[in-house]
């Protein structure tokens, strides 16, 4: 009897929860999902990128990321510093809206780069930086009103909202995004990212959720190259910590001053 | 009723299966080996070491095809081939949050038909940087030591890069980014304040030695070359601000020539286009006059006659500018196109006169070539006007392969210096690169009168 009651209650809670979310707009869902991806306080983390060709590891990259939200509900400003491999150590990128600067310690110069260059590479600068999709994109449901059930990275079926994102601002990295967000948890499950010309660039799976800075966040993102699906890149996050970040850090002259630790 | 529910459930399952089809195939693209490995690597430690380094060993072999039918010969002996083996050490140590020590050094051993083995001049050590940086107030830095200070927004030529003169070390490529990597810092004391939306930088580079002549051969192995980098007192003030999305830098620079003013800025124009301008101006003599005066003051050129005839010996305000744009596509192709103007450099007529003087007065050939060597040493364009074009394709044909080309085109005579290059990242540690460079144009043109027609470089680099 007790078991039946427990089952009934949990089912009711689930139904009520989903019913409550049924009222959410696509934009609100994206906003809530963004919170799983991004801490709201200024923070630092380490990101390890591993490239696989045909399932075999080919190269690794380790980055230090510093992010700070610009105002409430605005976009993140990011500083990225290459920690490994030695060939790239000390390189840095600043992303502040559409302002992007690349610093090379070998030539000791910072050059302004265009947002288009965020797309270069299987896991590009656009993937390693912290982004509020809700700030840069207009969201709308696509496909069936019930959403879509898809397999996650572990091939576990997840009932998801299927949402299309189209750019609202010039700071939007991609020309279009298809996004699947689990209905029950509002966690991102999968994304498909397209260029301005509509070409599919990559497919991303959000994986290994762990509580970090108080919220369950994907500790791994698996990115599959859309042109050559044998090229897969994993992005493993670690070392989340809140830090004090001055607004004056987000300019080109600060890039050479960025510390390794 | 049961029938209706059954139909509804069948419909629901069918829809579910259809919807899941595409998505399951996406998940199938993830190799199972990768998921197993991922579970082991999901708890990385944050970097904590206060010592960071990116050092390397590099071997670079260059072969030249000489141009033997020059209108008048260059005094510099053109090698047929040369091999350089270099050890580059780059360290940064941060004993505290406020203090940073930096060292960048390159030791090279040369072999080839132009290398002076008997005089032990086959080794060369370049102390590029050795400095201390102290953050004595939040985001206010005092830097002291040999420091590579750079300014400018353009790619091929930076008129506001005031400390570039006489700092070139060695290079395998004509790529301006390689030029920027291959240079010595200058002995300097600087204070930089970074504030919201900008920064201000004040620097003083003192005179530490009298000016040394242009290098005619390899220097002593451990020569710090202060006679090149610190042969006069120099002062710089630079203000950087963001003006409505335009990154602007205004500079004042004072050296023995006078006070230079400069401005550079860049602006994002579209999602794939960045435009930039780099300009400076100073009251000075033209390139030819400055070269001869420098040669005479350092004893490289005789003070008496004969001497290159100067049409106009007066000083005038000279403009230097680079205007251009960088463009990139979502096909991993990037390009730069720039126009360079160097008012005190050689116009088409000046160059014709240069050729004519060499033809008519062979005794002047050393002086005439000295002007070109001086321009190269100062990292000034020899020509008054030129076009710079650069293309690079990342992941060209295969992953980890970059292919590119660089061209400097003399707009007065149509001659050009063009380089094709490829760079392959063998793995995280090894990089292989190959360069082919050709100088094209008639023998009486600027690039067509370079003493070599073409050269090829093969380079292998191991980082550790």
XYZ file of C-alpha atoms in Angstrom:
725
model
C 0.000 0.000 0.000
C 2.809 2.362 1.006
C 4.640 1.593 -2.219
C 1.539 2.323 -4.255
C 1.085 5.615 -2.434
C 4.753 6.544 -3.013
C 4.447 5.643 -6.693
C 1.233 7.636 -6.994
C 2.723 10.679 -5.312
C 5.907 10.624 -7.364
C 3.889 10.219 -10.573
C 1.686 13.135 -9.551
C 4.719 15.318 -8.793
C 6.206 14.413 -12.162
C 2.953 15.141 -13.992
C 2.480 18.412 -12.117
C 6.080 19.367 -12.815
C 5.786 18.696 -16.530
C 2.355 20.339 -16.607
C 3.788 23.422 -14.944
C 6.587 23.552 -17.535
C 4.072 23.129 -20.307
C 3.253 26.792 -19.738
C 6.822 27.887 -20.307
C 7.686 29.586 -23.559
C 10.602 28.313 -25.608
C 12.574 31.421 -24.599
C 11.972 30.740 -20.903
C 13.068 27.132 -21.305
C 16.312 28.221 -22.943
C 16.867 30.730 -20.171
C 16.481 28.046 -17.515
C 18.662 25.630 -19.447
C 21.373 28.295 -19.726
C 21.589 28.272 -15.943
C 22.665 24.617 -16.025
C 25.416 25.496 -18.462
C 26.617 28.709 -16.875
C 27.277 29.845 -13.283
C 25.787 33.283 -12.718
C 28.648 34.602 -10.569
C 32.038 35.405 -12.115
C 33.980 32.166 -12.258
C 37.044 30.352 -13.498
C 37.311 26.794 -14.767
C 39.635 24.492 -16.654
C 38.586 22.887 -19.894
C 40.359 19.909 -21.401
C 39.687 19.263 -25.076
C 40.555 15.882 -26.528
C 40.333 15.243 -30.259
C 39.530 11.766 -31.474
C 39.887 10.406 -34.981
C 38.064 7.133 -35.484
C 37.849 6.711 -31.713
C 41.594 7.171 -31.093
C 42.899 10.178 -29.218
C 44.887 12.481 -31.555
C 45.573 15.626 -29.563
C 44.795 17.439 -26.337
C 44.330 21.038 -25.397
C 43.904 22.530 -21.950
C 42.377 25.943 -21.455
C 41.682 28.217 -18.549
C 38.387 30.078 -18.892
C 37.314 33.169 -16.956
C 33.727 34.339 -17.425
C 31.613 37.154 -16.131
C 28.026 38.003 -16.904
C 27.503 41.501 -18.280
C 24.539 42.853 -16.360
C 21.476 40.789 -15.498
C 20.417 38.463 -18.299
C 23.097 39.816 -20.570
C 25.869 37.964 -22.324
C 28.993 36.468 -20.803
C 32.347 38.084 -21.340
C 35.135 35.553 -21.584
C 38.893 35.353 -21.290
C 40.523 32.165 -22.521
C 44.151 31.214 -21.905
C 45.894 28.198 -23.425
C 47.627 26.133 -20.729
C 48.629 23.122 -22.872
C 50.110 21.927 -25.198
C 53.449 23.797 -24.907
C 53.187 24.949 -28.538
C 50.147 27.063 -27.672
C 50.872 27.878 -24.029
C 50.192 31.507 -23.170
C 47.916 32.234 -26.126
C 44.791 34.094 -25.173
C 41.425 35.115 -26.537
C 39.071 37.821 -25.363
C 35.399 37.610 -26.282
C 33.362 40.600 -25.248
C 30.180 40.675 -27.335
C 31.353 40.970 -30.923
C 34.739 42.281 -29.782
C 37.229 39.456 -30.154
C 40.976 39.654 -29.740
C 43.581 36.976 -30.133
C 46.914 37.266 -28.312
C 49.979 35.307 -29.391
C 52.855 35.278 -26.866
C 55.365 34.320 -29.591
C 54.782 37.529 -31.522
C 53.523 39.408 -28.437
C 50.749 40.956 -30.482
C 46.987 41.107 -30.083
C 44.910 41.206 -33.251
C 41.212 41.770 -33.585
C 39.417 38.824 -35.144
C 35.947 38.531 -36.561
C 33.098 36.540 -34.995
C 33.311 34.237 -38.039
C 36.642 32.979 -36.688
C 34.888 31.667 -33.601
C 33.656 28.849 -35.823
C 37.050 27.534 -36.900
C 37.832 24.023 -35.615
C 35.682 21.059 -34.567
C 35.588 22.511 -31.081
C 35.919 26.180 -31.818
C 36.290 29.214 -29.616
C 32.519 29.422 -29.836
C 32.264 26.123 -27.978
C 34.761 26.732 -25.229
C 33.396 30.061 -24.072
C 30.420 30.614 -21.819
C 27.362 31.688 -23.752
C 23.831 32.662 -22.784
C 21.763 31.319 -25.671
C 18.690 33.160 -24.340
C 20.461 36.487 -24.694
C 21.657 36.036 -28.278
C 18.917 33.920 -29.858
C 15.170 33.908 -30.428
C 13.769 30.512 -29.395
C 10.735 28.719 -30.800
C 9.393 25.196 -30.577
C 9.713 23.108 -33.709
C 8.261 19.778 -34.728
C 5.656 17.998 -32.653
C 4.027 19.996 -29.832
C 4.827 17.067 -27.525
C 8.497 17.558 -28.269
C 10.758 14.723 -29.200
C 12.254 11.733 -27.449
C 15.895 11.358 -28.328
C 18.847 9.270 -27.224
C 21.444 11.074 -25.132
C 25.194 10.346 -25.351
C 24.693 7.141 -23.319
C 21.776 6.196 -25.622
C 19.294 6.650 -22.803
C 15.946 7.929 -24.075
C 15.116 11.454 -22.929
C 11.837 13.247 -23.515
C 12.869 16.676 -24.744
C 11.632 20.022 -25.911
C 12.819 20.515 -29.466
C 13.689 24.165 -29.908
C 15.076 26.193 -32.756
C 17.317 29.178 -32.038
C 17.742 31.977 -34.538
C 20.117 34.911 -33.953
C 18.790 38.022 -32.260
C 22.100 39.871 -32.058
C 25.286 40.093 -34.062
C 27.117 38.496 -31.135
C 25.310 35.198 -31.848
C 27.949 32.690 -32.874
C 25.870 30.378 -35.067
C 23.444 31.041 -37.901
C 20.927 28.586 -36.448
C 20.813 26.075 -33.598
C 18.560 23.082 -33.013
C 18.445 22.365 -29.329
C 16.972 19.517 -27.298
C 16.265 20.180 -23.617
C 15.032 17.459 -21.297
C 11.478 18.256 -20.166
C 11.876 16.860 -16.671
C 15.134 18.547 -15.683
C 15.481 21.371 -18.234
C 19.033 20.182 -18.850
C 20.435 20.467 -22.353
C 20.784 17.047 -24.015
C 21.858 17.769 -27.568
C 22.459 20.645 -29.973
C 22.944 20.925 -33.713
C 24.817 24.001 -34.852
C 24.571 25.558 -38.322
C 26.434 28.298 -40.213
C 24.753 31.441 -41.555
C 24.452 29.660 -44.893
C 22.558 26.791 -43.256
C 25.358 24.226 -43.357
C 25.416 21.840 -40.398
C 28.719 22.380 -38.582
C 28.579 20.111 -35.565
C 26.442 18.053 -33.220
C 26.996 18.411 -29.472
C 25.906 16.072 -26.680
C 25.862 17.284 -23.072
C 27.031 14.560 -20.751
C 28.175 13.592 -17.216
C 26.137 16.029 -15.124
C 27.645 16.911 -11.730
C 26.828 19.501 -9.108
C 29.251 22.416 -9.513
C 28.819 25.800 -7.807
C 25.431 24.570 -6.554
C 23.907 23.469 -9.870
C 24.010 20.240 -11.903
C 26.153 21.030 -14.911
C 27.405 18.974 -17.866
C 31.017 18.139 -17.071
C 31.515 16.843 -20.570
C 30.388 18.010 -23.983
C 30.918 15.651 -26.902
C 31.163 17.397 -30.263
C 30.859 15.503 -33.535
C 32.103 17.139 -36.724
C 29.221 17.240 -39.191
C 31.434 17.001 -42.272
C 33.599 14.144 -41.044
C 31.790 12.277 -38.279
C 34.989 10.355 -37.470
C 36.269 13.568 -35.896
C 34.967 13.842 -32.364
C 36.077 16.273 -29.675
C 35.309 16.034 -25.977
C 35.321 19.067 -23.695
C 35.813 18.142 -20.042
C 35.225 20.860 -17.462
C 36.798 20.958 -14.020
C 38.039 23.255 -11.294
C 34.964 25.527 -11.167
C 35.526 28.325 -8.693
C 34.031 31.734 -8.049
C 36.565 34.534 -8.397
C 36.599 38.320 -8.301
C 36.806 39.628 -11.854
C 37.277 43.307 -12.609
C 35.515 44.711 -15.679
C 38.858 46.127 -16.789
C 40.091 42.596 -17.539
C 37.914 42.436 -20.644
C 40.111 44.381 -23.041
C 43.001 43.499 -25.336
C 45.695 45.049 -23.161
C 44.867 42.681 -20.339
C 45.369 39.528 -22.437
C 49.174 39.425 -21.894
C 48.616 39.904 -18.161
C 46.344 36.886 -17.742
C 47.853 34.417 -15.305
C 48.162 30.665 -15.718
C 46.679 29.821 -12.331
C -12.905 2.751 -24.764
C -10.051 0.252 -24.419
C -9.756 0.259 -28.230
C -9.432 4.048 -28.358
C -6.699 3.991 -25.697
C -4.892 1.202 -27.598
C -4.992 3.173 -30.879
C -3.758 6.279 -29.019
C -0.865 4.347 -27.441
C 0.125 2.732 -30.767
C 0.123 6.177 -32.379
C 2.196 7.595 -29.556
C 4.750 4.775 -29.788
C 4.964 5.101 -33.577
C 5.568 8.851 -33.292
C 8.143 8.275 -30.577
C 10.001 5.724 -32.721
C 10.013 7.996 -35.753
C 11.239 10.928 -33.776
C 13.936 8.886 -32.095
C 15.310 7.489 -35.366
C 17.477 10.478 -36.426
C 18.560 11.239 -32.896
C 19.677 7.709 -32.165
C 21.842 7.776 -35.267
C 23.510 10.940 -33.919
C 24.315 9.180 -30.649
C 25.665 6.228 -32.626
C 28.355 8.536 -33.983
C 29.996 8.666 -30.551
C 32.684 5.956 -30.352
C 32.134 3.686 -27.332
C 35.871 3.829 -26.525
C 35.501 7.560 -26.055
C 32.699 7.246 -23.484
C 34.764 4.793 -21.441
C 37.750 7.139 -21.529
C 35.631 10.156 -20.671
C 34.585 8.643 -17.359
C 38.283 8.552 -16.356
C 39.062 12.161 -17.250
C 36.137 14.075 -15.839
C 37.911 15.295 -12.747
C 40.877 17.344 -13.929
C 42.890 19.395 -11.520
C 43.127 23.121 -12.108
C 46.609 24.254 -13.161
C 48.535 25.359 -10.129
C 52.204 25.648 -11.098
C 53.779 29.101 -10.814
C 56.372 28.189 -13.469
C 55.294 27.958 -17.065
C 57.464 27.360 -20.091
C 57.093 26.681 -23.782
C 60.503 25.799 -25.078
C 61.488 24.183 -28.347
C 64.207 22.749 -30.539
C 64.036 23.765 -34.178
C 66.010 22.745 -37.215
C 65.687 24.864 -40.311
C 67.391 24.171 -43.634
C 67.374 26.869 -46.322
C 68.586 26.687 -49.926
C 68.808 29.681 -52.267
C 68.913 29.976 -56.034
C 71.045 33.032 -56.713
C 70.352 35.697 -59.299
C 73.674 36.003 -61.148
C 72.822 38.612 -63.773
C 72.109 41.569 -61.487
C 72.511 44.989 -63.077
C 75.065 45.760 -60.393
C 76.239 43.296 -57.796
C 75.367 43.291 -54.127
C 78.425 43.297 -51.824
C 76.735 40.828 -49.465
C 77.796 37.266 -50.161
C 74.704 35.218 -50.972
C 74.867 31.715 -49.473
C 73.726 28.657 -51.423
C 72.469 26.835 -48.366
C 72.407 27.059 -44.610
C 71.225 24.960 -41.703
C 70.217 26.413 -38.376
C 69.663 24.369 -35.246
C 68.086 26.397 -32.446
C 67.169 25.863 -28.837
C 64.467 28.287 -27.718
C 63.828 28.667 -24.002
C 60.821 30.623 -22.798
C 60.069 30.717 -19.084
C 57.666 32.645 -16.919
C 57.827 32.376 -13.160
C 55.318 33.930 -10.779
C 56.584 33.739 -7.195
C 53.563 35.779 -6.069
C 50.355 37.187 -7.549
C 52.041 40.549 -8.070
C 55.434 39.480 -9.373
C 56.332 37.838 -12.682
C 59.787 37.014 -14.063
C 60.140 36.312 -17.790
C 62.975 34.919 -19.862
C 63.108 34.252 -23.588
C 66.368 33.098 -25.120
C 67.437 31.402 -28.344
C 70.774 29.690 -28.944
C 71.482 28.782 -32.565
C 74.198 26.836 -34.339
C 74.702 27.506 -38.047
C 76.335 25.503 -40.785
C 76.606 26.310 -44.468
C 78.849 27.752 -47.127
C 78.766 31.255 -45.629
C 79.463 30.318 -42.012
C 82.702 31.450 -40.433
C 83.810 28.299 -38.638
C 87.366 29.510 -38.157
C 86.266 32.572 -36.199
C 83.876 30.578 -34.024
C 81.002 32.579 -35.474
C 78.800 29.565 -36.074
C 76.993 29.962 -32.744
C 74.699 32.817 -31.887
C 72.783 33.475 -28.700
C 69.890 35.914 -28.716
C 68.615 37.056 -25.360
C 65.251 38.237 -26.552
C 63.642 39.060 -23.258
C 64.635 39.087 -19.583
C 62.302 41.126 -17.434
C 60.579 41.628 -14.117
C 56.950 42.701 -13.931
C 55.518 43.993 -10.654
C 51.833 44.815 -10.154
C 52.365 47.470 -7.490
C 48.745 48.605 -7.507
C 45.732 46.657 -8.896
C 46.172 46.527 -12.677
C 49.118 48.944 -12.556
C 52.346 47.324 -13.685
C 55.995 48.280 -13.528
C 58.094 46.364 -16.072
C 61.875 46.511 -16.155
C 64.340 44.623 -18.343
C 64.710 43.639 -21.985
C 61.134 43.598 -23.242
C 59.621 43.131 -26.678
C 57.196 46.079 -26.765
C 54.850 46.040 -29.754
C 52.129 48.292 -30.999
C 49.996 48.427 -34.125
C 46.891 46.992 -35.676
C 47.981 45.973 -39.182
C 49.473 42.658 -40.226
C 52.077 43.392 -42.918
C 53.512 46.706 -41.718
C 53.029 48.576 -38.448
C 54.080 52.249 -38.584
C 53.212 52.610 -34.867
C 55.453 49.708 -33.874
C 58.110 52.203 -32.861
C 60.519 49.804 -31.165
C 60.919 47.520 -34.175
C 64.061 49.162 -35.601
C 67.224 47.036 -35.399
C 65.608 44.164 -33.504
C 65.444 41.470 -36.183
C 67.070 38.194 -35.178
C 66.624 35.555 -37.830
C 63.742 34.229 -39.808
C 62.762 31.443 -42.118
C 59.715 33.193 -43.441
C 58.819 36.573 -44.893
C 55.527 36.306 -43.008
C 55.312 39.479 -40.900
C 54.053 37.411 -37.970
C 57.336 35.431 -38.099
C 59.194 38.716 -38.228
C 57.413 39.772 -35.080
C 58.384 36.506 -33.399
C 62.007 36.795 -34.486
C 63.118 39.953 -32.778
C 64.988 41.229 -29.764
C 63.385 43.187 -26.994
C 64.753 46.566 -25.947
C 66.067 47.532 -22.520
C 63.161 49.488 -21.080
C 61.391 50.713 -17.969
C 57.636 50.942 -18.418
C 54.556 51.636 -16.355
C 51.168 50.475 -17.587
C 47.791 51.211 -16.065
C 44.796 49.212 -17.244
C 41.434 50.789 -16.485
C 37.833 50.089 -17.535
C 37.781 50.412 -21.311
C 41.401 51.317 -21.862
C 45.006 51.562 -20.768
C 47.878 53.988 -20.613
C 51.502 53.017 -21.082
C 54.624 55.096 -20.455
C 58.006 53.698 -21.429
C 61.614 54.835 -21.382
C 64.304 52.955 -23.297
C 67.706 54.378 -22.294
C 70.849 54.627 -24.365
C 73.146 51.868 -23.104
C 75.729 51.704 -25.905
C 76.743 53.696 -28.930
C 75.153 52.631 -32.195
C 76.745 49.561 -33.720
C 77.135 49.224 -37.500
C 74.821 47.045 -39.545
C 75.767 43.410 -39.030
C 77.986 42.367 -41.939
C 78.621 38.944 -40.410
C 77.570 36.919 -37.368
C 78.144 38.742 -34.076
C 80.039 37.317 -31.105
C 78.081 34.386 -29.725
C 76.861 36.052 -26.533
C 76.720 39.658 -27.762
C 73.617 41.286 -26.245
C 73.487 43.618 -29.264
C 72.664 46.602 -27.072
C 74.313 48.755 -29.744
C 71.350 47.826 -31.901
C 68.479 47.828 -29.424
C 69.562 50.603 -27.037
C 71.765 53.056 -28.892
C 69.722 56.176 -28.089
C 67.290 57.468 -25.471
C 63.679 56.844 -26.480
C 60.403 57.739 -24.809
C 56.909 56.487 -25.499
C 53.411 57.331 -24.277
C 50.476 55.239 -25.512
C 46.799 55.596 -24.714
C 44.338 52.848 -25.695
C 40.600 53.408 -25.520
C 37.504 51.821 -26.929
C 35.480 54.483 -28.726
C 32.052 53.070 -29.583
C 33.442 49.733 -30.739
C 36.525 51.217 -32.372
C 39.684 50.114 -30.620
C 41.884 53.161 -30.806
C 45.452 53.660 -29.727
C 47.170 57.073 -29.802
C 50.951 57.217 -29.411
C 53.731 59.749 -28.932
C 57.302 58.571 -29.434
C 60.542 60.482 -29.194
C 63.932 59.367 -30.482
C 66.990 60.953 -32.152
C 64.970 61.703 -35.283
C 62.360 63.732 -33.434
C 58.846 63.300 -32.089
C 56.673 60.761 -33.862
C 52.908 60.792 -33.549
C 50.836 57.742 -34.289
C 47.316 56.373 -34.246
C 46.080 52.897 -34.914
C 42.597 51.498 -34.745
C 40.551 48.519 -35.810
C 36.848 47.970 -36.150
C 34.605 45.031 -36.802
C 32.649 45.855 -39.956
C 30.650 42.692 -40.546
C 30.534 39.231 -39.036
C 33.570 38.262 -41.106
C 35.381 41.527 -41.782
C 37.704 43.612 -39.598
C 39.135 46.869 -40.959
C 42.222 48.535 -39.519
C 44.398 51.584 -39.950
C 47.900 52.108 -38.602
C 49.441 55.546 -39.148
C 52.438 57.498 -37.893
C 54.191 60.691 -38.888
C 57.491 62.356 -38.096
C 59.598 65.207 -39.383
C 62.561 63.412 -40.942
C 64.925 63.023 -43.894
C 64.194 60.444 -46.531
C 65.323 56.817 -46.281
C 68.372 57.303 -48.496
C 69.673 60.277 -46.508
C 69.126 58.565 -43.181
C 70.889 55.411 -44.418
C 73.971 57.279 -45.624
C 74.109 59.379 -42.428
C 73.853 56.231 -40.312
C 76.516 54.468 -42.371
C 78.885 57.397 -41.986
C 78.249 57.838 -38.255
C 78.948 54.146 -37.586
C 81.992 54.072 -39.868
C 80.446 51.643 -42.325
C 80.532 54.196 -45.134
C 83.436 56.542 -45.823
C 82.829 60.184 -44.977
C 84.430 61.396 -48.189
C 83.304 61.084 -51.774
C 81.964 59.408 -53.842
C 78.593 59.432 -52.214
C 75.081 58.738 -53.416
C 73.623 61.938 -54.833
C 70.693 63.217 -52.785
C 68.011 65.130 -54.633
C 66.660 66.818 -51.538
C 68.400 66.886 -48.180
C 65.689 68.798 -46.299
C 63.605 67.303 -43.531
C 59.898 67.064 -44.075
C 56.924 65.624 -42.263
C 56.661 62.047 -43.538
C 53.586 59.876 -43.344
C 53.650 56.121 -42.836
C 50.421 54.177 -43.093
C 48.969 50.696 -43.414
C 45.285 50.442 -44.274
C 43.608 47.106 -44.747
C 41.154 44.470 -43.717
C 41.088 40.885 -42.586
C 38.353 38.591 -43.776
C 37.447 35.048 -42.800
C 34.957 32.513 -44.085
C 33.218 29.598 -42.434
C 35.329 27.396 -44.740
C 38.350 28.131 -42.503
C 39.849 30.485 -45.065
C 41.218 33.840 -43.939
C 42.718 36.694 -45.931
C 44.362 40.071 -45.404
C 44.660 42.837 -47.954
C 46.660 45.954 -47.077
C 48.012 49.072 -48.718
C 51.315 50.322 -47.284
C 52.569 53.868 -47.666
C 56.056 54.846 -46.534
C 56.610 58.394 -47.692
C 60.347 58.516 -47.043
C 60.872 55.254 -48.983
C 61.748 54.882 -52.677
C 59.200 55.971 -55.276
C 59.263 54.384 -58.744
C 61.408 57.276 -60.009
C 63.770 57.018 -57.014
C 64.264 53.355 -57.751
C 64.953 54.007 -61.440
C 67.579 56.525 -60.325
C 69.020 53.931 -57.935
C 69.422 51.431 -60.779
C 70.855 54.083 -63.100
C 73.384 55.220 -60.468
C 74.568 51.641 -59.999
C 74.901 51.127 -63.742
C 76.804 54.351 -64.343
C 78.953 54.396 -61.207
C 79.890 50.856 -60.104
C 81.979 52.359 -57.287
C 78.743 53.434 -55.643
C 77.288 49.934 -55.530
C 78.208 49.379 -51.852
C 76.478 52.579 -50.817
C 73.460 51.866 -52.970
C 73.011 48.398 -51.526
C 73.692 49.774 -48.066
C 70.454 51.775 -48.316
C 68.483 48.568 -48.866
C 70.288 46.832 -46.008
C 69.557 49.791 -43.750
C 65.836 49.682 -44.618
C 65.746 45.952 -43.802
C 67.563 46.555 -40.510
C 65.118 49.314 -39.588
C 62.218 47.051 -40.676
C 61.002 49.817 -42.960
C 59.617 49.044 -46.411
C 62.131 50.029 -49.098
C 59.399 51.040 -51.524
C 57.189 54.038 -50.965
C 54.031 52.105 -51.799
C 53.226 48.434 -51.761
C 50.313 46.042 -51.552
C 50.270 43.170 -49.098
C 48.107 40.107 -49.672
C 47.841 37.076 -47.431
C 45.711 33.943 -47.578
C 45.599 31.065 -45.156
C 43.491 27.944 -45.275
C 43.320 25.959 -42.077
C 42.735 22.220 -42.274
C 43.463 22.313 -45.988
C 42.589 18.939 -47.557
C 43.505 17.139 -44.350
C 43.164 17.993 -40.700
C 46.187 19.631 -39.020
C 47.500 21.019 -42.324
C 47.562 24.775 -42.891
C 48.421 26.183 -46.295
C 48.998 29.816 -47.071
C 50.540 32.463 -49.272
C 51.968 35.917 -48.683
C 52.733 38.530 -51.326
C 54.370 41.948 -51.152
C 53.645 43.722 -54.421
C 55.478 46.893 -55.441
C 52.689 48.969 -56.935
C 55.111 51.181 -58.915
C 56.904 48.491 -60.935
C 54.698 45.408 -60.452
C 57.494 43.284 -58.972
C 56.635 40.986 -56.104
C 57.976 38.838 -53.332
C 55.729 35.819 -52.874
C 55.843 33.018 -50.391
C 53.866 29.780 -50.352
C 53.903 27.790 -47.148
C 52.553 24.715 -45.490
C 52.492 23.826 -41.832
C 51.595 20.396 -40.540
C 50.980 19.691 -36.859
C 52.244 16.132 -36.565
C 51.068 15.919 -32.966
C 50.970 18.099 -29.845
C 54.771 18.381 -29.805
C 56.018 18.209 -33.381
C 55.408 20.697 -36.174
C 56.722 20.448 -39.724
C 56.776 23.451 -42.041
C 57.935 24.152 -45.584
C 58.279 27.525 -47.314
C 58.940 28.448 -50.922
C 59.709 32.089 -51.721
C 60.220 33.687 -55.115
C 61.207 37.241 -56.050
C 59.532 38.163 -59.329
C 60.060 41.090 -61.679
C 62.523 42.501 -64.190
C 66.152 43.033 -63.195
C 65.506 46.766 -62.988
C 62.561 46.328 -60.598
C 62.661 46.422 -56.804
C 61.876 42.769 -56.056
C 63.433 41.534 -59.308
C 66.790 42.971 -58.241
C 66.985 40.952 -55.019
C 70.210 38.855 -55.155
C 68.285 35.559 -54.983
C 65.547 34.381 -57.312
C 64.003 31.830 -55.027
C 64.567 29.968 -51.825
C 63.130 26.995 -50.019
C 63.018 26.264 -46.312
C 62.275 23.030 -44.511
C 61.688 23.339 -40.823
C 60.956 20.879 -38.056
C 60.138 21.969 -34.533
C 59.766 20.015 -31.318
C 58.063 21.726 -28.373
C 58.544 20.569 -24.824
